[in-house]
PDB file of N, CA and C in Angstrom:
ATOM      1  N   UNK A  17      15.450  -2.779  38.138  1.00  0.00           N
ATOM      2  CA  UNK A  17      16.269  -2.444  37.005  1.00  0.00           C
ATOM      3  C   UNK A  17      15.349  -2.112  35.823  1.00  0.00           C
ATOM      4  N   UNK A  18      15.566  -1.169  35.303  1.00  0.00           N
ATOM      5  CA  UNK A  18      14.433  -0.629  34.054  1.00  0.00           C
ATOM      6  C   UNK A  18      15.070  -1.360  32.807  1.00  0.00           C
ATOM      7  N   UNK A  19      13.465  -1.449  32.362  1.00  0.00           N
ATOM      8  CA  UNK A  19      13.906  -2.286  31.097  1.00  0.00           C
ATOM      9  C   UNK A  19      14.640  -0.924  29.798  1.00  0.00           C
ATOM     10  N   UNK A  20      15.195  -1.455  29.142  1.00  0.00           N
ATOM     11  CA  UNK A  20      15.141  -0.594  27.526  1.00  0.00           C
ATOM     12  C   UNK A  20      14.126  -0.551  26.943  1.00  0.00           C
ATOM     13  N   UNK A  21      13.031   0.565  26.485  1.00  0.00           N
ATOM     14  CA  UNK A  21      12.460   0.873  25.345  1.00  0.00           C
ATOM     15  C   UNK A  21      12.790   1.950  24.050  1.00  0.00           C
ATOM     16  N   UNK A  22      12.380   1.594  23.219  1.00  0.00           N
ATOM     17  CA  UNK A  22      12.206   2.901  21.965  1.00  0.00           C
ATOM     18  C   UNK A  22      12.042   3.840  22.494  1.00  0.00           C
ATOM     19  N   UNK A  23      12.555   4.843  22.368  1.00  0.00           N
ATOM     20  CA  UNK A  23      12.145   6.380  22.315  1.00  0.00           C
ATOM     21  C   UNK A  23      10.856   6.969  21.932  1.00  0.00           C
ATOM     22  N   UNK A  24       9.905   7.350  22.391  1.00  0.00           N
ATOM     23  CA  UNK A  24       8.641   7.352  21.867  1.00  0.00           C
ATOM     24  C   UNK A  24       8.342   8.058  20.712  1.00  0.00           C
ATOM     25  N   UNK A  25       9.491   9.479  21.423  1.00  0.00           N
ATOM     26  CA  UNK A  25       9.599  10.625  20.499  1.00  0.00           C
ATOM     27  C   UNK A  25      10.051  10.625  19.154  1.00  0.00           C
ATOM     28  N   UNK A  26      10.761   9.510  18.902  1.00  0.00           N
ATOM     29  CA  UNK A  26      11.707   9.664  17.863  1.00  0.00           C
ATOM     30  C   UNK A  26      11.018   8.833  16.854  1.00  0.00           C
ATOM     31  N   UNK A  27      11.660   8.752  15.424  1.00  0.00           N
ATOM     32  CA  UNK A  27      10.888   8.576  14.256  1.00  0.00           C
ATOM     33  C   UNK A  27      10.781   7.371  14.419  1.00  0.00           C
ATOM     34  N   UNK A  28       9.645   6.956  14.030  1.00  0.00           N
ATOM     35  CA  UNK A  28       8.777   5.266  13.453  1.00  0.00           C
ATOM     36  C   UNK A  28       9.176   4.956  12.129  1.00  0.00           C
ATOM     37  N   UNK A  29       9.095   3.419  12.297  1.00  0.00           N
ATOM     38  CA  UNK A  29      10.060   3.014  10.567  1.00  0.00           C
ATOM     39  C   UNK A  29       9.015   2.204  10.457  1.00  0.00           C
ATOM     40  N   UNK A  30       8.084   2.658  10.448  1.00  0.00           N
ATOM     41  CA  UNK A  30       6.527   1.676  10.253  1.00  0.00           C
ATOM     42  C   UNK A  30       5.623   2.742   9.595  1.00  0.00           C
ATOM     43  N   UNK A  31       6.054   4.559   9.665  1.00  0.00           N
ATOM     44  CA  UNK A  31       5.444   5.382   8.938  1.00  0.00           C
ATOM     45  C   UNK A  31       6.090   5.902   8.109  1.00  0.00           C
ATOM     46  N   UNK A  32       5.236   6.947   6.973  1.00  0.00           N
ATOM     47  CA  UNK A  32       5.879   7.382   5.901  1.00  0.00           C
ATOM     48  C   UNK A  32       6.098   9.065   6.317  1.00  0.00           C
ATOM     49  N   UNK A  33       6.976   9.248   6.185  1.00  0.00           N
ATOM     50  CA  UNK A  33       7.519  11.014   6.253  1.00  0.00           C
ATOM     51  C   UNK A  33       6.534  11.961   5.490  1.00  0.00           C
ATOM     52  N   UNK A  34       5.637  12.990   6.730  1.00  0.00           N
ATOM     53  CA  UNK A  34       4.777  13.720   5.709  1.00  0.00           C
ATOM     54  C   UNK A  34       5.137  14.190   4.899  1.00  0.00           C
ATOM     55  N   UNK A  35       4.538  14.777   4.035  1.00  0.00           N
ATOM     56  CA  UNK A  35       4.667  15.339   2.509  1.00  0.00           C
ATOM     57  C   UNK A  35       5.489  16.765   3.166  1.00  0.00           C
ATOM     58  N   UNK A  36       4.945  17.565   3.641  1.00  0.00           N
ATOM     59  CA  UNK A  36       4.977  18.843   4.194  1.00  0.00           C
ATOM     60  C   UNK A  36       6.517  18.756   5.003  1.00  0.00           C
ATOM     61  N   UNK A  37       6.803  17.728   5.345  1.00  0.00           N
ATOM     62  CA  UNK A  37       8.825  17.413   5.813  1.00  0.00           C
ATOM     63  C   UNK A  37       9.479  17.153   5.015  1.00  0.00           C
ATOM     64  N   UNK A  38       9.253  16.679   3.778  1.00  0.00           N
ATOM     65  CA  UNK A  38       9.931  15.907   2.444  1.00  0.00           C
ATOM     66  C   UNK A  38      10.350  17.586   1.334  1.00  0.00           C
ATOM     67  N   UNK A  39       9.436  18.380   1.602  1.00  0.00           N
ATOM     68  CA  UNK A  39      10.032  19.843   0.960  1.00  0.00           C
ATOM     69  C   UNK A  39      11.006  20.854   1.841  1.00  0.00           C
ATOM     70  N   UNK A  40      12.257  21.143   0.417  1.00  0.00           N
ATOM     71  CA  UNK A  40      12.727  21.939   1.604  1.00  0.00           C
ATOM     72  C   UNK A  40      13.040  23.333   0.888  1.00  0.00           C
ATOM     73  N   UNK A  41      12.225  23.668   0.438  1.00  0.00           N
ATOM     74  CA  UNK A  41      12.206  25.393   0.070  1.00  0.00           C
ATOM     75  C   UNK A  41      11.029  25.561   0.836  1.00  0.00           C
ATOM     76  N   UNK A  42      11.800  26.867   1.438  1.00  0.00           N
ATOM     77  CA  UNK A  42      10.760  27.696   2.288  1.00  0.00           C
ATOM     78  C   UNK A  42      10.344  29.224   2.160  1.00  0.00           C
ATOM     79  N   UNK A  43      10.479  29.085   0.311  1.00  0.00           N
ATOM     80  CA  UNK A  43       9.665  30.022  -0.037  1.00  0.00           C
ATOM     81  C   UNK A  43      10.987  31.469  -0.479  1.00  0.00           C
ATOM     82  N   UNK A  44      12.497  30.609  -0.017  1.00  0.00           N
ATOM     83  CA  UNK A  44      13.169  31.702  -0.793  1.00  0.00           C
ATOM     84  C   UNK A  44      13.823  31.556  -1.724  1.00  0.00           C
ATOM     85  N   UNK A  45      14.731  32.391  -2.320  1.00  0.00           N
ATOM     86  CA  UNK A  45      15.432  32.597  -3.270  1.00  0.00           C
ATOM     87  C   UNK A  45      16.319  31.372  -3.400  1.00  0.00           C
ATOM     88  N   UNK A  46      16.227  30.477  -4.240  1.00  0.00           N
ATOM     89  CA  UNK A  46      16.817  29.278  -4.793  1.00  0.00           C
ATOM     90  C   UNK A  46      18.207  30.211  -5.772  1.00  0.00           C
ATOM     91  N   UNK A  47      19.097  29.362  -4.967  1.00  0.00           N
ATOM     92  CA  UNK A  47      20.178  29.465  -5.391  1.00  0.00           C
ATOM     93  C   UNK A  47      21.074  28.443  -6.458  1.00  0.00           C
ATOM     94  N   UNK A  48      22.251  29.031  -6.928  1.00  0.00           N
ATOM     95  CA  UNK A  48      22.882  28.030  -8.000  1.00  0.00           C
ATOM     96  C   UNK A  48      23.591  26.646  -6.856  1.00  0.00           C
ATOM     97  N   UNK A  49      23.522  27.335  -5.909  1.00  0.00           N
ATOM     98  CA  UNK A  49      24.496  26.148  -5.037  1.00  0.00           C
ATOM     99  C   UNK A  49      23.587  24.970  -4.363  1.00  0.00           C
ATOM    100  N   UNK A  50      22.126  25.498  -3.878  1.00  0.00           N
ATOM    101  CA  UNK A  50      21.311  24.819  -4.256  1.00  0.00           C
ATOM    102  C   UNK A  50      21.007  23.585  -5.101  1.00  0.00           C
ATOM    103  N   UNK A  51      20.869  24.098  -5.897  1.00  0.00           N
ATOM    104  CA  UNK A  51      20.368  23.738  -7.158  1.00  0.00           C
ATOM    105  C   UNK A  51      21.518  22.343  -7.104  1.00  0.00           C
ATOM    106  N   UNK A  52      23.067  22.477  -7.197  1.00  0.00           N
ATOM    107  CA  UNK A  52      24.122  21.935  -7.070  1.00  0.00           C
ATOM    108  C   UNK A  52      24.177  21.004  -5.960  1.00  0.00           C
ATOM    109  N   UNK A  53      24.210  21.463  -5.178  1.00  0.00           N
ATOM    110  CA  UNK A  53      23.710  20.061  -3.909  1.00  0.00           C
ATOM    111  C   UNK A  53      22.396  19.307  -3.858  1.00  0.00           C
ATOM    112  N   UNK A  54      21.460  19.917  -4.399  1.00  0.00           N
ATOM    113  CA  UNK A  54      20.297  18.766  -4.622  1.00  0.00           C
ATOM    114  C   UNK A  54      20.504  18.063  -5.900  1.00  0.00           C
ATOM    115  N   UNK A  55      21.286  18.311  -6.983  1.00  0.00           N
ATOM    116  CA  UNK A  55      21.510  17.309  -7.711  1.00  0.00           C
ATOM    117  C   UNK A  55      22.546  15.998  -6.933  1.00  0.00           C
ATOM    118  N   UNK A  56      23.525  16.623  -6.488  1.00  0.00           N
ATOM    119  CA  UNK A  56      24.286  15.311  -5.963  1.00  0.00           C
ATOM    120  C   UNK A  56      25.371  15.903  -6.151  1.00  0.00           C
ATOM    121  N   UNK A  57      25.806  16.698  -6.902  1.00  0.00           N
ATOM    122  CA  UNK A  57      27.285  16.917  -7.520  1.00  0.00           C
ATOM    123  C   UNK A  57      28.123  17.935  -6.648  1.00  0.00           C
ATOM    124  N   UNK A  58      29.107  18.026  -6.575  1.00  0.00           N
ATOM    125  CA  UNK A  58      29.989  18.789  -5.674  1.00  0.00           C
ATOM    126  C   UNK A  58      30.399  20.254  -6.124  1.00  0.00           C
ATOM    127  N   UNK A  59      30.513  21.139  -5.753  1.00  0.00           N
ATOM    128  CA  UNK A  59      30.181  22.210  -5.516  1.00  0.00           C
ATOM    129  C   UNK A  59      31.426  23.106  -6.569  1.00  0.00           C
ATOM    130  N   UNK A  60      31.447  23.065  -7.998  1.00  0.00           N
ATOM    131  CA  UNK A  60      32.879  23.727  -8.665  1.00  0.00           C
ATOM    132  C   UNK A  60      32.247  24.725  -9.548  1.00  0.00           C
ATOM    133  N   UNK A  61      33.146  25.513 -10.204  1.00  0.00           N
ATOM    134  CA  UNK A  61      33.063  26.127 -11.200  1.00  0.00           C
ATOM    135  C   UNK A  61      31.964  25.526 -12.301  1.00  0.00           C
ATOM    136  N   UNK A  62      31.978  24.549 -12.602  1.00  0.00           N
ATOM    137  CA  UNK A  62      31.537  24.041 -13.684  1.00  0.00           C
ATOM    138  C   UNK A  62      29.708  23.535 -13.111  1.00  0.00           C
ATOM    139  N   UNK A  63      29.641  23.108 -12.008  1.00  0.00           N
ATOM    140  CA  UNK A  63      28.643  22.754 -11.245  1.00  0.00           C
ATOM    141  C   UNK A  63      27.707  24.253 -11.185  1.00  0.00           C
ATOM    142  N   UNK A  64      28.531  24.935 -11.098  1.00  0.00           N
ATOM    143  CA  UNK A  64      28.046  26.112 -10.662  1.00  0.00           C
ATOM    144  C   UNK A  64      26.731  27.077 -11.925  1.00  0.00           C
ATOM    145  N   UNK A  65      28.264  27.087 -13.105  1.00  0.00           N
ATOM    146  CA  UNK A  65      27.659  27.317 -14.156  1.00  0.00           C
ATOM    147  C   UNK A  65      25.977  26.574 -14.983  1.00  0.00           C
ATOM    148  N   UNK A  66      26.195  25.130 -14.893  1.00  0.00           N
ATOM    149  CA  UNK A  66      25.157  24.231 -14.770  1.00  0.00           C
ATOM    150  C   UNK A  66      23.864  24.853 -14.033  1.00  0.00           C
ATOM    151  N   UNK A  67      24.239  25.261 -12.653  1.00  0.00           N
ATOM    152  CA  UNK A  67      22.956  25.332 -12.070  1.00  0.00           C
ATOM    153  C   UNK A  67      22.458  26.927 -12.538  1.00  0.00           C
ATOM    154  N   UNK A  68      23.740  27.429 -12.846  1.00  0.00           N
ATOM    155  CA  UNK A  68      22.860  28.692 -13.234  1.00  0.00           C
ATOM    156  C   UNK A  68      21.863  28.734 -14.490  1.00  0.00           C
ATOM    157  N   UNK A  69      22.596  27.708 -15.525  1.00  0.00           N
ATOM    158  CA  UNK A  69      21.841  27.978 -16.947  1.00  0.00           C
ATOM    159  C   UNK A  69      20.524  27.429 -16.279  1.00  0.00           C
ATOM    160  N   UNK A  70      20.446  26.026 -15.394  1.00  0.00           N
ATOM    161  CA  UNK A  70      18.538  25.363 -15.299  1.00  0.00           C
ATOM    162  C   UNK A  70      18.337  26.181 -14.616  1.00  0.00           C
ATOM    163  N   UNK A  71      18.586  27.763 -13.691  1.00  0.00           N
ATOM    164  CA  UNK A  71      17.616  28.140 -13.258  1.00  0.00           C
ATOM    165  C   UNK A  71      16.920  29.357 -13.805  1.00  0.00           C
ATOM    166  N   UNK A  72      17.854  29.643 -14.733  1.00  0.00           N
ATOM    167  CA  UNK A  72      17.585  30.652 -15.883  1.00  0.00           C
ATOM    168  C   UNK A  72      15.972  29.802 -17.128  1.00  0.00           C
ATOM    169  N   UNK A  73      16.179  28.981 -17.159  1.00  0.00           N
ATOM    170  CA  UNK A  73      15.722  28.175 -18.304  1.00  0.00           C
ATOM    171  C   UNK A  73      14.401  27.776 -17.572  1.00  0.00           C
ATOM    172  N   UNK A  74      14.202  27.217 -16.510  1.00  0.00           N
ATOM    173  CA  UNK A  74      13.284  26.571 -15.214  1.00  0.00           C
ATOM    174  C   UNK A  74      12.532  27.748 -14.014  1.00  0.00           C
ATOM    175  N   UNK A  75      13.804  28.477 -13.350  1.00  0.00           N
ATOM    176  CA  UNK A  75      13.342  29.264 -12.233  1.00  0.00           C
ATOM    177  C   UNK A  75      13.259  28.249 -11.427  1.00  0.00           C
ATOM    178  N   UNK A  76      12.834  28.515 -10.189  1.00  0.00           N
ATOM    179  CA  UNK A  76      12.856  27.722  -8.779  1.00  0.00           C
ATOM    180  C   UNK A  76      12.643  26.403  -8.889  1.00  0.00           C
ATOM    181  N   UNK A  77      11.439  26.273  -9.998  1.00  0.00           N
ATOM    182  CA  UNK A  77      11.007  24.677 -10.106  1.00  0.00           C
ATOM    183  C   UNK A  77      12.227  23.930 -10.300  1.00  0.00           C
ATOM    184  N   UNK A  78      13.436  24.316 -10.982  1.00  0.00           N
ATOM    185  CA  UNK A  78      14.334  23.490 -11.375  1.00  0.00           C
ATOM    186  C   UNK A  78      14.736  22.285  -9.903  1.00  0.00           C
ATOM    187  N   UNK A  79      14.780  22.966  -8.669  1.00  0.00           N
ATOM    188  CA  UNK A  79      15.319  22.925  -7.407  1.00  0.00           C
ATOM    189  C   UNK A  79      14.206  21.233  -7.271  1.00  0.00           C
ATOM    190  N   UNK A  80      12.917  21.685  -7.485  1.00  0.00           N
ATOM    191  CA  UNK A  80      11.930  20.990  -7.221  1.00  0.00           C
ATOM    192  C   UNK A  80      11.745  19.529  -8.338  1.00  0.00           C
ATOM    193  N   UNK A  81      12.410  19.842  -9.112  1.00  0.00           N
ATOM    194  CA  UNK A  81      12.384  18.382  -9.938  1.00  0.00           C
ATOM    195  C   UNK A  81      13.555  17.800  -9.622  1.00  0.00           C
ATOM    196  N   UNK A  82      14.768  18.417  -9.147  1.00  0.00           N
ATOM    197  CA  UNK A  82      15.761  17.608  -8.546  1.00  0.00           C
ATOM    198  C   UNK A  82      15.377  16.318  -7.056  1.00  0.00           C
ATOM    199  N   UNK A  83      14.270  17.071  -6.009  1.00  0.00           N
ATOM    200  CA  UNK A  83      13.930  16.803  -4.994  1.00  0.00           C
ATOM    201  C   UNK A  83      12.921  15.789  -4.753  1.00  0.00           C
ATOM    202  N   UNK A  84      13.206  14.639  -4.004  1.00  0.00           N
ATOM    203  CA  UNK A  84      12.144  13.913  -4.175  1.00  0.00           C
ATOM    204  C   UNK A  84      10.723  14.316  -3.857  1.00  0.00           C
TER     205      UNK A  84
END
């Protein structure tokens, strides 16, 4: 009868998530909805407007100070 082990493959909770997995722009066009789901907030008219003025004011970085 085989014993149960861990999955070898699967993630360790004894390491830290590389840097290089923790970003998630890949170099395109950052959007207002974006911008809107990496803050936390749900997706309206008013959310919308918001993300447009920080990316007007910021540009892409805005995306990137939301993100851990």
């Amino acid at each position: 009868m085989p014993t149960s082990q861990p999955d070898a493959s699967g993630p360790s909770e004894d390491r830290a998530t590389p840097d290089d997995l923790l970003h998630a722009r890949t170099g395109t066009e950052v959007s207002p909805e974006d911008v809107v789901l990496a803050s936390g907030k749900d997706i309206t008219p008013r959310s919308l407007e918001w993300a447009r003025r920080k990316l007007e004011a910021e540009g892409p970085a805005a995306l990137d100070k939301l993100l851990p």
